[in-house]
PDB file of C-alpha atoms in Angstrom:
ATOM      1  CA  UNK A   1     148.868  96.306  13.857  1.00  0.00           C
ATOM      2  CA  UNK A   2     150.776  95.535  16.999  1.00  0.00           C
ATOM      3  CA  UNK A   3     149.747  92.172  18.399  1.00  0.00           C
ATOM      4  CA  UNK A   4     147.938  91.979  21.390  1.00  0.00           C
ATOM      5  CA  UNK A   5     149.214  91.464  24.704  1.00  0.00           C
ATOM      6  CA  UNK A   6     147.836  88.748  26.813  1.00  0.00           C
ATOM      7  CA  UNK A   7     146.728  89.765  30.160  1.00  0.00           C
ATOM      8  CA  UNK A   8     147.945  88.037  33.479  1.00  0.00           C
ATOM      9  CA  UNK A   9     144.432  88.460  35.129  1.00  0.00           C
ATOM     10  CA  UNK A  10     141.473  86.886  34.126  1.00  0.00           C
ATOM     11  CA  UNK A  11     139.979  89.630  34.828  1.00  0.00           C
ATOM     12  CA  UNK A  12     140.665  93.647  36.074  1.00  0.00           C
ATOM     13  CA  UNK A  13     140.404  94.714  39.455  1.00  0.00           C
ATOM     14  CA  UNK A  14     137.338  97.476  39.856  1.00  0.00           C
ATOM     15  CA  UNK A  15     138.623  99.332  43.301  1.00  0.00           C
ATOM     16  CA  UNK A  16     136.123 100.626  45.522  1.00  0.00           C
ATOM     17  CA  UNK A  17     139.063 103.870  46.579  1.00  0.00           C
ATOM     18  CA  UNK A  18     138.336 104.166  50.057  1.00  0.00           C
ATOM     19  CA  UNK A  19     135.129 101.528  49.842  1.00  0.00           C
ATOM     20  CA  UNK A  20     131.689 103.117  48.058  1.00  0.00           C
ATOM     21  CA  UNK A  21     132.637 107.014  49.764  1.00  0.00           C
ATOM     22  CA  UNK A  22     130.490 108.781  47.545  1.00  0.00           C
ATOM     23  CA  UNK A  23     128.056 107.408  49.178  1.00  0.00           C
ATOM     24  CA  UNK A  24     128.840 106.654  53.058  1.00  0.00           C
ATOM     25  CA  UNK A  25     131.705 108.121  54.626  1.00  0.00           C
ATOM     26  CA  UNK A  26     135.160 106.749  53.353  1.00  0.00           C
ATOM     27  CA  UNK A  27     137.447 104.196  55.177  1.00  0.00           C
ATOM     28  CA  UNK A  28     133.935 102.757  57.150  1.00  0.00           C
ATOM     29  CA  UNK A  29     132.877  99.466  57.217  1.00  0.00           C
ATOM     30  CA  UNK A  30     129.854 101.189  56.105  1.00  0.00           C
ATOM     31  CA  UNK A  31     131.418 102.158  52.896  1.00  0.00           C
ATOM     32  CA  UNK A  32     133.328  99.242  51.829  1.00  0.00           C
ATOM     33  CA  UNK A  33     130.306  97.037  52.244  1.00  0.00           C
ATOM     34  CA  UNK A  34     129.086  99.554  50.125  1.00  0.00           C
ATOM     35  CA  UNK A  35     131.389  99.688  47.621  1.00  0.00           C
ATOM     36  CA  UNK A  36     131.711  95.265  47.815  1.00  0.00           C
ATOM     37  CA  UNK A  37     127.444  95.388  46.783  1.00  0.00           C
ATOM     38  CA  UNK A  38     128.033  98.057  43.923  1.00  0.00           C
ATOM     39  CA  UNK A  39     129.950  95.485  42.107  1.00  0.00           C
ATOM     40  CA  UNK A  40     133.444  96.626  42.882  1.00  0.00           C
ATOM     41  CA  UNK A  41     135.781  93.484  43.428  1.00  0.00           C
ATOM     42  CA  UNK A  42     138.410  94.656  44.908  1.00  0.00           C
ATOM     43  CA  UNK A  43     138.763  97.860  48.119  1.00  0.00           C
ATOM     44  CA  UNK A  44     141.293 100.174  48.201  1.00  0.00           C
ATOM     45  CA  UNK A  45     142.184 101.852  51.637  1.00  0.00           C
ATOM     46  CA  UNK A  46     145.235 103.515  53.902  1.00  0.00           C
ATOM     47  CA  UNK A  47     147.007 101.693  56.710  1.00  0.00           C
ATOM     48  CA  UNK A  48     147.881 102.576  60.092  1.00  0.00           C
ATOM     49  CA  UNK A  49     149.249 101.201  63.368  1.00  0.00           C
ATOM     50  CA  UNK A  50     148.263 101.916  66.853  1.00  0.00           C
ATOM     51  CA  UNK A  51     150.515 102.394  69.387  1.00  0.00           C
ATOM     52  CA  UNK A  52     149.620  99.042  71.091  1.00  0.00           C
ATOM     53  CA  UNK A  53     149.962  97.663  67.302  1.00  0.00           C
ATOM     54  CA  UNK A  54     146.753  97.254  65.766  1.00  0.00           C
ATOM     55  CA  UNK A  55     146.498  98.091  61.652  1.00  0.00           C
ATOM     56  CA  UNK A  56     143.451 100.492  61.211  1.00  0.00           C
ATOM     57  CA  UNK A  57     142.332 102.043  58.077  1.00  0.00           C
ATOM     58  CA  UNK A  58     142.159 105.631  58.248  1.00  0.00           C
ATOM     59  CA  UNK A  59     143.484 108.414  55.466  1.00  0.00           C
ATOM     60  CA  UNK A  60     145.055 111.113  57.387  1.00  0.00           C
ATOM     61  CA  UNK A  61     146.047 109.208  60.341  1.00  0.00           C
ATOM     62  CA  UNK A  62     145.222 112.427  62.634  1.00  0.00           C
ATOM     63  CA  UNK A  63     142.473 111.836  65.325  1.00  0.00           C
ATOM     64  CA  UNK A  64     140.537 114.777  66.851  1.00  0.00           C
ATOM     65  CA  UNK A  65     139.987 115.196  70.058  1.00  0.00           C
ATOM     66  CA  UNK A  66     139.214 118.212  72.415  1.00  0.00           C
ATOM     67  CA  UNK A  67     140.323 120.839  70.083  1.00  0.00           C
ATOM     68  CA  UNK A  68     144.067 119.060  69.292  1.00  0.00           C
ATOM     69  CA  UNK A  69     145.292 116.937  66.633  1.00  0.00           C
ATOM     70  CA  UNK A  70     146.842 113.290  67.673  1.00  0.00           C
ATOM     71  CA  UNK A  71     148.397 111.009  65.184  1.00  0.00           C
ATOM     72  CA  UNK A  72     147.065 107.574  65.168  1.00  0.00           C
ATOM     73  CA  UNK A  73     150.237 105.543  65.594  1.00  0.00           C
ATOM     74  CA  UNK A  74     150.497 107.246  69.383  1.00  0.00           C
ATOM     75  CA  UNK A  75     146.802 106.848  70.495  1.00  0.00           C
ATOM     76  CA  UNK A  76     145.899 102.913  71.943  1.00  0.00           C
ATOM     77  CA  UNK A  77     143.358 101.353  69.730  1.00  0.00           C
ATOM     78  CA  UNK A  78     140.471 102.126  72.325  1.00  0.00           C
ATOM     79  CA  UNK A  79     141.377 105.613  72.095  1.00  0.00           C
ATOM     80  CA  UNK A  80     140.143 106.037  68.618  1.00  0.00           C
ATOM     81  CA  UNK A  81     136.428 107.103  67.445  1.00  0.00           C
ATOM     82  CA  UNK A  82     134.381 104.380  66.634  1.00  0.00           C
ATOM     83  CA  UNK A  83     134.442 104.863  62.793  1.00  0.00           C
ATOM     84  CA  UNK A  84     137.882 103.861  62.652  1.00  0.00           C
ATOM     85  CA  UNK A  85     138.341 100.610  61.292  1.00  0.00           C
ATOM     86  CA  UNK A  86     140.617  97.937  62.114  1.00  0.00           C
ATOM     87  CA  UNK A  87     141.882  95.845  59.506  1.00  0.00           C
ATOM     88  CA  UNK A  88     141.157  92.735  61.255  1.00  0.00           C
ATOM     89  CA  UNK A  89     137.062  94.403  61.340  1.00  0.00           C
ATOM     90  CA  UNK A  90     137.167  94.680  57.460  1.00  0.00           C
ATOM     91  CA  UNK A  91     138.315  90.529  56.788  1.00  0.00           C
ATOM     92  CA  UNK A  92     135.434  89.805  59.571  1.00  0.00           C
ATOM     93  CA  UNK A  93     132.485  91.628  58.061  1.00  0.00           C
ATOM     94  CA  UNK A  94     133.531  91.872  54.282  1.00  0.00           C
ATOM     95  CA  UNK A  95     135.551  88.218  53.960  1.00  0.00           C
ATOM     96  CA  UNK A  96     137.746  87.765  51.863  1.00  0.00           C
ATOM     97  CA  UNK A  97     136.922  87.556  48.081  1.00  0.00           C
ATOM     98  CA  UNK A  98     137.794  90.382  46.548  1.00  0.00           C
ATOM     99  CA  UNK A  99     141.204  92.084  46.229  1.00  0.00           C
ATOM    100  CA  UNK A 100     142.646  95.159  48.614  1.00  0.00           C
ATOM    101  CA  UNK A 101     144.947  97.505  47.695  1.00  0.00           C
ATOM    102  CA  UNK A 102     146.438  98.994  51.003  1.00  0.00           C
ATOM    103  CA  UNK A 103     148.132 102.512  50.437  1.00  0.00           C
ATOM    104  CA  UNK A 104     151.196 101.831  53.689  1.00  0.00           C
ATOM    105  CA  UNK A 105     151.220 105.537  55.785  1.00  0.00           C
ATOM    106  CA  UNK A 106     153.751 103.749  58.687  1.00  0.00           C
ATOM    107  CA  UNK A 107     156.324 101.841  57.458  1.00  0.00           C
ATOM    108  CA  UNK A 108     155.548  99.325  60.875  1.00  0.00           C
ATOM    109  CA  UNK A 109     151.969  99.169  58.805  1.00  0.00           C
ATOM    110  CA  UNK A 110     154.177  96.327  56.306  1.00  0.00           C
ATOM    111  CA  UNK A 111     154.508  93.311  58.189  1.00  0.00           C
ATOM    112  CA  UNK A 112     150.902  93.699  61.151  1.00  0.00           C
ATOM    113  CA  UNK A 113     149.116  94.387  57.620  1.00  0.00           C
ATOM    114  CA  UNK A 114     150.813  90.945  55.560  1.00  0.00           C
ATOM    115  CA  UNK A 115     149.934  89.145  59.182  1.00  0.00           C
ATOM    116  CA  UNK A 116     145.873  89.960  59.596  1.00  0.00           C
ATOM    117  CA  UNK A 117     145.912  89.407  56.234  1.00  0.00           C
ATOM    118  CA  UNK A 118     147.148  85.282  56.720  1.00  0.00           C
ATOM    119  CA  UNK A 119     145.577  85.152  60.149  1.00  0.00           C
ATOM    120  CA  UNK A 120     142.149  86.123  58.205  1.00  0.00           C
ATOM    121  CA  UNK A 121     142.506  83.955  55.474  1.00  0.00           C
ATOM    122  CA  UNK A 122     143.100  86.332  52.777  1.00  0.00           C
ATOM    123  CA  UNK A 123     144.891  85.232  49.879  1.00  0.00           C
ATOM    124  CA  UNK A 124     148.067  87.358  50.032  1.00  0.00           C
ATOM    125  CA  UNK A 125     148.457  87.364  46.149  1.00  0.00           C
ATOM    126  CA  UNK A 126     145.231  89.287  46.314  1.00  0.00           C
ATOM    127  CA  UNK A 127     147.051  91.927  48.975  1.00  0.00           C
ATOM    128  CA  UNK A 128     148.149  94.746  47.371  1.00  0.00           C
ATOM    129  CA  UNK A 129     150.773  97.068  49.667  1.00  0.00           C
ATOM    130  CA  UNK A 130     151.419 100.710  48.351  1.00  0.00           C
ATOM    131  CA  UNK A 131     154.065 103.226  48.918  1.00  0.00           C
ATOM    132  CA  UNK A 132     156.100 105.906  47.237  1.00  0.00           C
ATOM    133  CA  UNK A 133     159.844 104.638  48.649  1.00  0.00           C
ATOM    134  CA  UNK A 134     161.215 102.308  46.595  1.00  0.00           C
ATOM    135  CA  UNK A 135     163.664 101.263  48.466  1.00  0.00           C
ATOM    136  CA  UNK A 136     161.753 100.445  51.406  1.00  0.00           C
ATOM    137  CA  UNK A 137     159.371  98.167  48.686  1.00  0.00           C
ATOM    138  CA  UNK A 138     162.797  96.149  48.000  1.00  0.00           C
ATOM    139  CA  UNK A 139     163.452  95.640  52.012  1.00  0.00           C
ATOM    140  CA  UNK A 140     159.690  94.344  52.020  1.00  0.00           C
ATOM    141  CA  UNK A 141     159.961  91.475  48.510  1.00  0.00           C
ATOM    142  CA  UNK A 142     162.202  89.184  50.473  1.00  0.00           C
ATOM    143  CA  UNK A 143     160.283  89.090  53.535  1.00  0.00           C
ATOM    144  CA  UNK A 144     156.928  89.513  51.480  1.00  0.00           C
ATOM    145  CA  UNK A 145     156.826  87.086  48.526  1.00  0.00           C
ATOM    146  CA  UNK A 146     153.849  86.273  47.590  1.00  0.00           C
ATOM    147  CA  UNK A 147     151.951  90.320  48.331  1.00  0.00           C
ATOM    148  CA  UNK A 148     151.942  92.115  45.486  1.00  0.00           C
ATOM    149  CA  UNK A 149     153.966  95.101  46.085  1.00  0.00           C
ATOM    150  CA  UNK A 150     153.024  99.023  44.264  1.00  0.00           C
ATOM    151  CA  UNK A 151     155.506 101.602  43.646  1.00  0.00           C
ATOM    152  CA  UNK A 152     153.491 104.414  44.264  1.00  0.00           C
ATOM    153  CA  UNK A 153     154.826 107.564  42.778  1.00  0.00           C
ATOM    154  CA  UNK A 154     154.037 110.624  40.615  1.00  0.00           C
ATOM    155  CA  UNK A 155     155.033 110.361  36.573  1.00  0.00           C
ATOM    156  CA  UNK A 156     157.191 113.572  37.207  1.00  0.00           C
ATOM    157  CA  UNK A 157     159.152 111.246  39.697  1.00  0.00           C
ATOM    158  CA  UNK A 158     159.990 109.052  36.735  1.00  0.00           C
ATOM    159  CA  UNK A 159     163.137 110.568  35.737  1.00  0.00           C
ATOM    160  CA  UNK A 160     164.280 106.907  33.717  1.00  0.00           C
ATOM    161  CA  UNK A 161     160.873 107.232  31.774  1.00  0.00           C
ATOM    162  CA  UNK A 162     158.334 104.845  32.415  1.00  0.00           C
ATOM    163  CA  UNK A 163     159.174 101.726  30.427  1.00  0.00           C
ATOM    164  CA  UNK A 164     162.348 102.110  32.084  1.00  0.00           C
ATOM    165  CA  UNK A 165     161.166 102.020  35.688  1.00  0.00           C
ATOM    166  CA  UNK A 166     158.590  99.077  34.826  1.00  0.00           C
ATOM    167  CA  UNK A 167     161.452  97.077  33.589  1.00  0.00           C
ATOM    168  CA  UNK A 168     163.283  97.692  36.688  1.00  0.00           C
ATOM    169  CA  UNK A 169     160.241  97.471  38.622  1.00  0.00           C
ATOM    170  CA  UNK A 170     160.183  93.812  37.568  1.00  0.00           C
ATOM    171  CA  UNK A 171     163.653  93.586  37.367  1.00  0.00           C
ATOM    172  CA  UNK A 172     163.275  93.530  41.190  1.00  0.00           C
ATOM    173  CA  UNK A 173     160.297  92.209  41.859  1.00  0.00           C
ATOM    174  CA  UNK A 174     157.542  94.984  42.141  1.00  0.00           C
ATOM    175  CA  UNK A 175     154.543  94.329  40.664  1.00  0.00           C
ATOM    176  CA  UNK A 176     152.943  97.352  39.694  1.00  0.00           C
ATOM    177  CA  UNK A 177     153.132 101.227  39.526  1.00  0.00           C
ATOM    178  CA  UNK A 178     150.454 103.250  40.935  1.00  0.00           C
TER     179      UNK A 178
END
């Protein structure tokens, strides 16, 4: 019988995926509040940066206006629909006593997300930034030393095997694989 490996965390994190999206529109303040109220101690979302530098929370990064599809990155914050919250709105409404996993959808969102978290007193060790590009994650390690960086990948892309990938990630300071 193998010895039990002791967890490095005092409690597991139960992430509410895009908030409590089973009962509220995903990635809305209402969904995030609901997820926490229902017992999650972590929230999961996706981040994009607007043309004027605001980090906003939306899955697709596309806004449909007047029959056209526009990328969030090409729009100013005041041009977005009201249901798309900023990361600042999330902290102002939900506080900072939860873990937060964010799929970074555009490269500019790394620094903007970390800066917004700092500005709101969020404990950076509870911030999990996920991205599928390992080289990009490695670039972020020096500028974001306390943030949890997550290699978001598919098992089919892990050619060297899961154990070897995890060892390599740990060696380079990447905190988790998703």
